[in-house]
Short mmCIF file of C-alpha atoms in Angstrom, two decimals:
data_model
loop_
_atom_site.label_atom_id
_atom_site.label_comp_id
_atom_site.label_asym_id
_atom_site.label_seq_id
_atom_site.Cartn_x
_atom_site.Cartn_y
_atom_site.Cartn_z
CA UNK A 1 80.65 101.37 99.12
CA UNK A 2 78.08 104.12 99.79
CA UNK A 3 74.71 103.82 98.43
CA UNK A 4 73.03 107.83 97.10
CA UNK A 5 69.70 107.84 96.29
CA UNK A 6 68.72 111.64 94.51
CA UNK A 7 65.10 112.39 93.33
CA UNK A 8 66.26 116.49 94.06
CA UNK A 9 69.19 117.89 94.68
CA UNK A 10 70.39 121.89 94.46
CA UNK A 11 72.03 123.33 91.66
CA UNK A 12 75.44 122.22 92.24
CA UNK A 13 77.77 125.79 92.10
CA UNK A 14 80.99 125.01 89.78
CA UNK A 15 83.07 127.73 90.75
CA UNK A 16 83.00 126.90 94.38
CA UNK A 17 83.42 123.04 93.11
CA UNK A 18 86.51 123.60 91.31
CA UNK A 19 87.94 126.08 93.72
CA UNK A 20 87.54 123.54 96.59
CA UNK A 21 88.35 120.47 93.92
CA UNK A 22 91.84 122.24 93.58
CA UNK A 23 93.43 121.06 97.03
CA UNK A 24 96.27 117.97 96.80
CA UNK A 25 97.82 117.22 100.58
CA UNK A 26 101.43 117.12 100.48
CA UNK A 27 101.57 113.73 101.17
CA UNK A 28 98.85 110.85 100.18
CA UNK A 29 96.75 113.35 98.28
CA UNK A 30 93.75 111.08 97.05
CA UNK A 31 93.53 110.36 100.90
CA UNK A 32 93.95 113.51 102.66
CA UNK A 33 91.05 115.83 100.57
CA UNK A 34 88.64 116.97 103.76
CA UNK A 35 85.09 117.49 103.89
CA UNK A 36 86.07 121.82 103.80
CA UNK A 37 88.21 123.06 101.92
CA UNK A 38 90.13 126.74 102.39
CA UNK A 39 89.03 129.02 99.79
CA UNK A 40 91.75 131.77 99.67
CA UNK A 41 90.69 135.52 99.86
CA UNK A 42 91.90 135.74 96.24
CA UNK A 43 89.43 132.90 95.05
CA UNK A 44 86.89 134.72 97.05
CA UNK A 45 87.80 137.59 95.27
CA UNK A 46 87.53 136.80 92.13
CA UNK A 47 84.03 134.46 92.74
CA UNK A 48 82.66 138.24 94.11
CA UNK A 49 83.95 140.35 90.75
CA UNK A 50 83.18 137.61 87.85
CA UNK A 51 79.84 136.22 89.38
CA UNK A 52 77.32 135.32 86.66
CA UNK A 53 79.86 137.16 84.26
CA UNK A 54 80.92 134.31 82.17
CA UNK A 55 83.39 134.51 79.44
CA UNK A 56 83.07 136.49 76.02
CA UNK A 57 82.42 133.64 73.04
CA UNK A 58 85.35 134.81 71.33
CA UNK A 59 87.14 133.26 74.81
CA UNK A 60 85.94 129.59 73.74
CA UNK A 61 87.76 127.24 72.25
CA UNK A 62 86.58 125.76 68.45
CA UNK A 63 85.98 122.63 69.73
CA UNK A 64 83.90 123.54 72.78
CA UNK A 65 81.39 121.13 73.54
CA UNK A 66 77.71 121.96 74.40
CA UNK A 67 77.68 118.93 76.33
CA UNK A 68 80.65 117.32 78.19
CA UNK A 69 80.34 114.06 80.96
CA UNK A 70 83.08 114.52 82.95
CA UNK A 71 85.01 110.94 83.16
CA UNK A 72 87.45 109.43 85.72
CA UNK A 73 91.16 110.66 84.79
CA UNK A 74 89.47 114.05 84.25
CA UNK A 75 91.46 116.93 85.53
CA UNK A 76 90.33 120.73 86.35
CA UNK A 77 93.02 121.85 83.09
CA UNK A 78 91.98 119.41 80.91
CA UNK A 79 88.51 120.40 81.28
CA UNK A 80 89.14 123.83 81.23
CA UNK A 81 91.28 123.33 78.49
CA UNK A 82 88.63 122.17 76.38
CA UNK A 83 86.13 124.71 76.48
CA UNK A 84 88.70 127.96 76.77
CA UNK A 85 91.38 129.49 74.76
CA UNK A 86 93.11 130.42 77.63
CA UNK A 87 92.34 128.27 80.38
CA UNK A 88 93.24 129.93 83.62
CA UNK A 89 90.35 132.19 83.10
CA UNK A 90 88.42 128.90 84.15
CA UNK A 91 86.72 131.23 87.01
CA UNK A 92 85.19 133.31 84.76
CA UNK A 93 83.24 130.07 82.49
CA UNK A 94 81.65 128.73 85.85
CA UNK A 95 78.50 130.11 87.18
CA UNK A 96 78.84 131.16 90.42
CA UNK A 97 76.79 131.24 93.82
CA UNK A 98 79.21 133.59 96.00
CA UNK A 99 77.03 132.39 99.15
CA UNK A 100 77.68 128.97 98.54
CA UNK A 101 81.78 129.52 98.43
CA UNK A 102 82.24 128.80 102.34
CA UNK A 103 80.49 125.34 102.06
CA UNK A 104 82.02 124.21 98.72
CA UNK A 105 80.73 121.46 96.27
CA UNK A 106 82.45 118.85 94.32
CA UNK A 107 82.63 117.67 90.50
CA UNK A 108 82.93 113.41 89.88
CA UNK A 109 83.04 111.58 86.96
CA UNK A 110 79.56 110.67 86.04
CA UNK A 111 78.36 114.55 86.03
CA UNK A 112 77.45 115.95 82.69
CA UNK A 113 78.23 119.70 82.03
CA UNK A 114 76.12 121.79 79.69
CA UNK A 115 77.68 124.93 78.25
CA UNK A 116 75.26 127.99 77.80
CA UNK A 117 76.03 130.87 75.28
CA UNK A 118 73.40 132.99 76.24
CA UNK A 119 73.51 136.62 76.01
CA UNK A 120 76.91 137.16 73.76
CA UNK A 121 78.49 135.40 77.06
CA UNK A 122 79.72 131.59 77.98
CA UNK A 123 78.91 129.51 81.24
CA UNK A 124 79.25 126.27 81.96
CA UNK A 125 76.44 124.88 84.39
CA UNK A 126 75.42 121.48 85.64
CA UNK A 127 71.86 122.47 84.27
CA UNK A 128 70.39 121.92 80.58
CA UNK A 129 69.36 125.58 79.17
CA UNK A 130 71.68 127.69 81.59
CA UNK A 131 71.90 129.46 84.20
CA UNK A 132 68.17 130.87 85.74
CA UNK A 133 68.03 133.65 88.53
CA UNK A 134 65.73 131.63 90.60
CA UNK A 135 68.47 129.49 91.78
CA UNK A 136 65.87 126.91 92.71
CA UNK A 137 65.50 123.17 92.67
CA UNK A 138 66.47 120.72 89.65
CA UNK A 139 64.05 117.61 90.14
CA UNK A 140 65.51 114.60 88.41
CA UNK A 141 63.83 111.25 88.00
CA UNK A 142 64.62 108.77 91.04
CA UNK A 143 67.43 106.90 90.42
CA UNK A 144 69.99 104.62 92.55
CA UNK A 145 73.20 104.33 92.26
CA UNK A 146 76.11 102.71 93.98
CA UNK A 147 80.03 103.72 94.06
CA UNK A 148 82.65 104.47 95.98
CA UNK A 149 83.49 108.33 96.84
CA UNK A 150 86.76 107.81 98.13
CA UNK A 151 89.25 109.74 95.85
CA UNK A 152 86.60 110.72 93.22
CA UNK A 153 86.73 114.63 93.47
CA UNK A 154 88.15 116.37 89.98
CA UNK A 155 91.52 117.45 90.93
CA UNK A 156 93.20 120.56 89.38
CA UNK A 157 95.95 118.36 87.63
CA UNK A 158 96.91 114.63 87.54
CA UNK A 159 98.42 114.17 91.45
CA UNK A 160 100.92 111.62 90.24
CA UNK A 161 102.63 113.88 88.66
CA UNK A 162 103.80 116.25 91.33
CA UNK A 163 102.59 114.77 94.70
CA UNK A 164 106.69 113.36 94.52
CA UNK A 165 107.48 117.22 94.75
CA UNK A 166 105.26 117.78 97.53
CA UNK A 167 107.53 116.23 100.42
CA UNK A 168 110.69 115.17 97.96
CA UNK A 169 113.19 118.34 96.47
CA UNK A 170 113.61 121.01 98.98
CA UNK A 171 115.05 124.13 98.49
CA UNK A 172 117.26 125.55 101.39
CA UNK A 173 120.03 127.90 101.89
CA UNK A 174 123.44 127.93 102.03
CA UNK A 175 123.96 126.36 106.22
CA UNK A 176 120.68 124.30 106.42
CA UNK A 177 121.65 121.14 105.23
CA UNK A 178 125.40 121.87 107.19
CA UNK A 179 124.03 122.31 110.60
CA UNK A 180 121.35 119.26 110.26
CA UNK A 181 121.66 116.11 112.03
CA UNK A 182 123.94 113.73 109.89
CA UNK A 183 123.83 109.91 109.55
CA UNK A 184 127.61 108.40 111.21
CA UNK A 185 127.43 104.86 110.45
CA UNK A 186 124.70 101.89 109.93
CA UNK A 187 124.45 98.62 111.68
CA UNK A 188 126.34 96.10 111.35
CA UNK A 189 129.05 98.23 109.52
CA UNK A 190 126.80 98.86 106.76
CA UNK A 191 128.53 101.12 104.08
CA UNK A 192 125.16 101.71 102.21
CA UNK A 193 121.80 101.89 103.89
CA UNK A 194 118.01 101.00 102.61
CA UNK A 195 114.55 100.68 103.67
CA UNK A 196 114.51 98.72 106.76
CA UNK A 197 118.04 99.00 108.21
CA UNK A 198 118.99 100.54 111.19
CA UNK A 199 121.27 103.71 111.17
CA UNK A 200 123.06 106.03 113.58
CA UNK A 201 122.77 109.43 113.56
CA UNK A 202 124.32 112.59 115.30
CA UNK A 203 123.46 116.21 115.75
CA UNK A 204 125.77 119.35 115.96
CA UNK A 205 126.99 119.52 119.85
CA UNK A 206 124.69 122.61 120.42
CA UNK A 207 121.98 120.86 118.97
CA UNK A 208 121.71 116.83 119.44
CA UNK A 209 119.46 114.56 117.88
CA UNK A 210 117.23 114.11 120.82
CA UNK A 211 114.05 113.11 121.62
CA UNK A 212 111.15 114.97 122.50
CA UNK A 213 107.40 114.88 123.94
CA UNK A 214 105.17 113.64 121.65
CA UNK A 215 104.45 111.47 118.68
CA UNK A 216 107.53 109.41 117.05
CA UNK A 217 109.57 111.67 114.93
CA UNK A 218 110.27 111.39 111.45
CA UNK A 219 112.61 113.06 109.32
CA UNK A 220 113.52 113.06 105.52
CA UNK A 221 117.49 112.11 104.59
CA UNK A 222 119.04 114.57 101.93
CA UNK A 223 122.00 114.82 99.65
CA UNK A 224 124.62 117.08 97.39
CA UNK A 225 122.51 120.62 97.95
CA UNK A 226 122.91 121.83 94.66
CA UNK A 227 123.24 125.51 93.94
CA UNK A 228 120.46 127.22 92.33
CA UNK A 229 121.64 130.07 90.26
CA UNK A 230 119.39 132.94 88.45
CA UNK A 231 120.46 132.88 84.77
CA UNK A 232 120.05 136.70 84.49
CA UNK A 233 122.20 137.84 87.17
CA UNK A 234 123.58 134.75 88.82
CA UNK A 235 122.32 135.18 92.17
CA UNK A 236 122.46 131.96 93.92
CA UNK A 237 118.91 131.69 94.79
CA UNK A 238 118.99 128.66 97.33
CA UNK A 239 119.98 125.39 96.98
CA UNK A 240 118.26 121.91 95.69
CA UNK A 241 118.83 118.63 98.15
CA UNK A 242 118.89 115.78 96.62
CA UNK A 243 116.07 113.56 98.67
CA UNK A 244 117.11 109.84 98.95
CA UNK A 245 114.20 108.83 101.84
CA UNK A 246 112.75 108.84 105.15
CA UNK A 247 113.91 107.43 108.73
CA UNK A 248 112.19 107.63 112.38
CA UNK A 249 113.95 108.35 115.49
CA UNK A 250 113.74 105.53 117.71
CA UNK A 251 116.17 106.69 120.21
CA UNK A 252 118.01 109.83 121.09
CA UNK A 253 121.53 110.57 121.24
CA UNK A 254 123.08 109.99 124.93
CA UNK A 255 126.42 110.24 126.83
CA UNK A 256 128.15 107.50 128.63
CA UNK A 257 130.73 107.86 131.21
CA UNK A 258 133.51 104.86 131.58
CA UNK A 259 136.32 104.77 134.00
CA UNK A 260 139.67 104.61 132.78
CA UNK A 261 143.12 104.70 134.55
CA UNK A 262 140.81 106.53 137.26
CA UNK A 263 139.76 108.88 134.66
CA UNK A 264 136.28 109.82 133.67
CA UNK A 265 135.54 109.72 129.68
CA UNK A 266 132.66 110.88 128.23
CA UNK A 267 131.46 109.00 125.56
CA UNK A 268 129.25 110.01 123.02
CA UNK A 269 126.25 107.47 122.00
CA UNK A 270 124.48 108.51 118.49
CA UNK A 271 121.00 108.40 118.08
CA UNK A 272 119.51 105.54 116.28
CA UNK A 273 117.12 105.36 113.65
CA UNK A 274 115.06 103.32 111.12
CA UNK A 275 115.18 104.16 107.55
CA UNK A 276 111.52 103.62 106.51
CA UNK A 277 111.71 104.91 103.32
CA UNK A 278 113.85 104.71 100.42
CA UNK A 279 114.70 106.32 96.85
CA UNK A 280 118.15 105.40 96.92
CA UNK A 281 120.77 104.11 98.92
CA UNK A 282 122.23 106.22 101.97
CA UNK A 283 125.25 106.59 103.88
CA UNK A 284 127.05 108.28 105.95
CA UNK A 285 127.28 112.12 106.14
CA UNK A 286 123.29 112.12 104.69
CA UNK A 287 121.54 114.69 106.59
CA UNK A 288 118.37 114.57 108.41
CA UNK A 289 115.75 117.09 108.14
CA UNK A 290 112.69 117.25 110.02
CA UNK A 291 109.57 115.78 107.74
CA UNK A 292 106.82 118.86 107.67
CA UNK A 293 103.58 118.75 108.98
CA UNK A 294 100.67 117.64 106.09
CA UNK A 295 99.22 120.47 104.51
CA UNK A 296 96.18 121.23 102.22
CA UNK A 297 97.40 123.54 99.07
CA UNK A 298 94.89 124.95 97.19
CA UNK A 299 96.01 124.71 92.81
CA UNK A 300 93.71 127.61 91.45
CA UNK A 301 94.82 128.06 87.60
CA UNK A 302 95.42 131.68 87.33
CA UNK A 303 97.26 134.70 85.68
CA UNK A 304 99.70 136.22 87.95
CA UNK A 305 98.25 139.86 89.17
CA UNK A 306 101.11 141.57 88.39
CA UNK A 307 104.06 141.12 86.03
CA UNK A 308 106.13 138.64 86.13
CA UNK A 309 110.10 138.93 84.26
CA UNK A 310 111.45 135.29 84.97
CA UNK A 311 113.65 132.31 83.95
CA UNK A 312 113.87 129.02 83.66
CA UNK A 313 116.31 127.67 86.51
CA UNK A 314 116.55 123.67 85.96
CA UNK A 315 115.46 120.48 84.75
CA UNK A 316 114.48 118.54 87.99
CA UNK A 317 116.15 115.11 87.59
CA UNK A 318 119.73 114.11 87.13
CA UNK A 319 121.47 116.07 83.80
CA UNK A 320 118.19 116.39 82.75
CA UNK A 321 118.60 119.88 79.92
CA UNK A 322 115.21 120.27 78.01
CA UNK A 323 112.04 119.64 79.67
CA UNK A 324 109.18 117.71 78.00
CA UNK A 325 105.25 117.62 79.01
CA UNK A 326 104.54 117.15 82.46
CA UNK A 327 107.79 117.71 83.51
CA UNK A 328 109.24 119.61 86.79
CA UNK A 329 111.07 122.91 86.62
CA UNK A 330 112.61 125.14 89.24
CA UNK A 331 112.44 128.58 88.55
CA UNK A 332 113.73 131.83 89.52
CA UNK A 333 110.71 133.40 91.20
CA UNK A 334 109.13 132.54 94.10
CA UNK A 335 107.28 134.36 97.35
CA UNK A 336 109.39 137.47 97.77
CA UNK A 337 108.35 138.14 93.91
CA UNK A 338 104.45 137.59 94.63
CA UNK A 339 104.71 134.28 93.17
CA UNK A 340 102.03 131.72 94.58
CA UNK A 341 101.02 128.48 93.98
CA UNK A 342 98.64 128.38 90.34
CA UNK A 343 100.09 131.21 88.86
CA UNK A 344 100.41 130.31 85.21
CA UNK A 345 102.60 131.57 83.36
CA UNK A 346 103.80 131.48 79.54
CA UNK A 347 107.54 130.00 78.40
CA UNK A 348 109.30 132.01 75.65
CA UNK A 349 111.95 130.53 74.22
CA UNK A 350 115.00 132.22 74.58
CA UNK A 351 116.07 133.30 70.84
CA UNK A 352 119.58 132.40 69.55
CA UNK A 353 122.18 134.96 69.16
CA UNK A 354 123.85 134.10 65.22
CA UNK A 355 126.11 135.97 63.15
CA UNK A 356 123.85 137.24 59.87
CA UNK A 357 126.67 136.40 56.83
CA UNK A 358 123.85 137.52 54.28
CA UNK A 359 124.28 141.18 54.55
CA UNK A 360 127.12 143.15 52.76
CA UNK A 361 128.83 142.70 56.14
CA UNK A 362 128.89 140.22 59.02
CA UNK A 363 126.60 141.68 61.91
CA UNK A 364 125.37 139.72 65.29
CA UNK A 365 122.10 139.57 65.86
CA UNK A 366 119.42 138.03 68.41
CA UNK A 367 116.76 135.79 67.43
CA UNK A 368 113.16 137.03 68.50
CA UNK A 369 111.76 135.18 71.91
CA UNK A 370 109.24 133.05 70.77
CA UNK A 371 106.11 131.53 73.01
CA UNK A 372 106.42 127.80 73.20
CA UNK A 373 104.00 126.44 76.09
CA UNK A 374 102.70 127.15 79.73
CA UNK A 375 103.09 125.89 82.92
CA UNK A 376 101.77 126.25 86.24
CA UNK A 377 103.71 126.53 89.62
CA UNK A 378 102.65 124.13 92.15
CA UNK A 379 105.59 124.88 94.94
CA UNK A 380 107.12 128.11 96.06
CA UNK A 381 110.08 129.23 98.36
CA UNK A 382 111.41 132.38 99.47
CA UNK A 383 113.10 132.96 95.63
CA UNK A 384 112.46 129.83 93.84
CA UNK A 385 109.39 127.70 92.75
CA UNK A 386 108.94 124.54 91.18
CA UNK A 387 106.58 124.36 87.73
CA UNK A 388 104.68 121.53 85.84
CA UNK A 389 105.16 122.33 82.43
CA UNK A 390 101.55 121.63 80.91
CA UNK A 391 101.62 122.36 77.24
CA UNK A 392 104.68 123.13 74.72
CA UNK A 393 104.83 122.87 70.71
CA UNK A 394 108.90 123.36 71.34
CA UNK A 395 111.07 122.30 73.96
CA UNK A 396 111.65 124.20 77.26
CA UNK A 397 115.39 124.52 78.91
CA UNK A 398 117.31 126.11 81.21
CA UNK A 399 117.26 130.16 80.34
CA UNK A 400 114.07 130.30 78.41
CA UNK A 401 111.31 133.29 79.73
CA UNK A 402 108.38 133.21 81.62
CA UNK A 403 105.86 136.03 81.44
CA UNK A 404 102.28 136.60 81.80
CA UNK A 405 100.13 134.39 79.85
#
């Protein structure tokens, strides 16, 4: 527990707190936040051409509060949410101190946030009565209070729902998964393999499983790389392994040589590893990929800068066809399209095609696409991305739009 004692403190800067509050580590994210975050050139950006701006009142929601204490559970959306129409114009509602950007603040439960309409424009501040141009000192009576910081920071969106997605799916192409190490047998004869059984494992003869200099590898065991098509023109776009868990290399593969009938075999020994991890059960001809180094992504809520034509790829999860609230969904954009990582955008339901019998004749005709939620990509590839879908008043499937919000 850490004791904080304040009796004056600065004027905390939102913008920079919510930009830096934004960052999930793709594995262990309520562990890994650091004490500086990276604030992206586009954050920067937009910090430099909506400073002091604020949002137009017509922007704000009905049921904006003046006065808001921010509680534990709290996410960046939900907040945002609440005060705006359109929430990933959050940058625009929080003052902003561009100097303060490279050393960012944080937002915890226990703050209260006060929103000022002054001047025909909407702010939200950390400071009864707005926004001043002094930029001075807030005294506050002393006060003492006791809790624990660890894991407190406002995230952009509830981690439990995609820190999974973070080090599970992968998307790869067509020969990744084919020329990756492979799992040949477990101990004992072991058909099907689980956390805490020992397993052998082989490379392709150009590239063993070896060991190398350095700490202990790891690696992440994958399945049935699913094809990834684009609903519009069928492009396979990569493919989705199926992740069943995680193993560490404990020793690499070898050779033996053994005498026989004055003969010289060469034997191949596998490598051996140690599943440490499990979803489900492995077993033989499971590949091995290397696990990826832990990195700091930054989840900025924003509109896409330029337009965006795309599709609904998948349900992630097994025969999974509609997707519901905070649910995962590939889709077919991703980094070659300008596609990054907060990009909202908007879900239009793909419109039926019926046969109109009313008329004096029988004509086909096409349903109207009709907006039924948002969501937010939190993963991107070369030509896919996964999505949390974040609000709907329909239900989202495989085909239906996405355009600009």
């Amino acid at each position: 527990m850490k004791k904080l004692r304040s009796t004056e403190r600065q004027r905390p800067n939102l913008f920079a707190t919510l930009t830096a509050l934004a960052v999930i580590g793709s594995c262990g994210a309520t562990t890994a936040w650091a004490q500086n975050y990276p604030v992206t050139p586009q954050q920067r950006a937009t910090a430099q051409q909506t400073a002091q701006a604020g949002v137009p009142l017509s922007e704000l929601s009905p049921k904006a509060p003046d006065e808001y204490t921010v509680k534990p559970g709290d996410t960046l959306w939900a907040i945002s949410r609440l005060y705006l129409l359109r929430p990933w114009r959050w940058p625009e509602l929080w003052g902003m101190n561009i100097n303060e950007i490279a050393n960012p603040h944080r937002i915890y439960p226990g703050q209260v946030l006060y929103l000022d309409k002054s001047g025909g424009r909407a702010r939200l501040t950390t400071r009864r009565g707005g926004v001043s141009g002094d930029g001075g000192t807030i005294k506050l009576s002393p006060r003492t209070r006791f809790d624990s910081l660890a894991g407190m920071a406002l995230p952009t969106l509830n981690p439990s729902l995609i820190e999974p997605f973070l080090s599970e799916p992968i998307v790869v192409d067509a020969n990744t998964l084919e020329s990756a190490p492979r799992i040949v047998a477990g101990n004992d004869s072991r058909v099907l393999l689980s956390r805490g059984d020992r397993a052998y494992a082989r490379g392709n003869p150009e590239s063993p499983l070896v060991e190398v200099p350095g700490p202990v590898q790891h690696f992440r065991i994958f399945r049935n790389a699913t094809p990834l098509k684009d609903p519009g023109t069928g492009e396979i776009l990569g493919y989705e392994a199926q992740y069943l868990g995680k193993a560490q290399l404990q020793r690499g593969e070898s050779t033996t040589i053994e005498t026989v009938d004055d003969k010289d075999i060469i034997t191949v020994v596998p490598a051996s590893i140690d599943i440490v991890a499990s979803r489900e059960e492995m077993r033989a001809g499971d590949r091995l990929l290397p696990e990826p180094p832990r990195q700091l992504l930054s989840y900025a809520p924003r509109a896409p800068s330029t337009q965006v034509d795309g599709r609904i790829i998948s349900v992630y999860g097994n025969a999974v066809q509609f997707a519901a609230q905070n649910q995962v969904v590939a889709i077919n954009k991703g980094t070659r399209d300008g596609i990054d990582s907060g990009h909202v955008l908007a879900i239009l339901k793909n419109g039926e095609t019926i046969l109109d019998r009313t008329g004096a004749r029988k004509e086909t005709i096409k349903l109207p696409n009709e907006r039924i939620g948002l969501l937010m990509v939190f993963r991107t590839f070369e030509k896919v991305s996964y999505a949390l879908v974040l609000e709907i008043n329909d239900t989202p499937k495989a085909g239906d739009y996405l355009v600009n919000p």
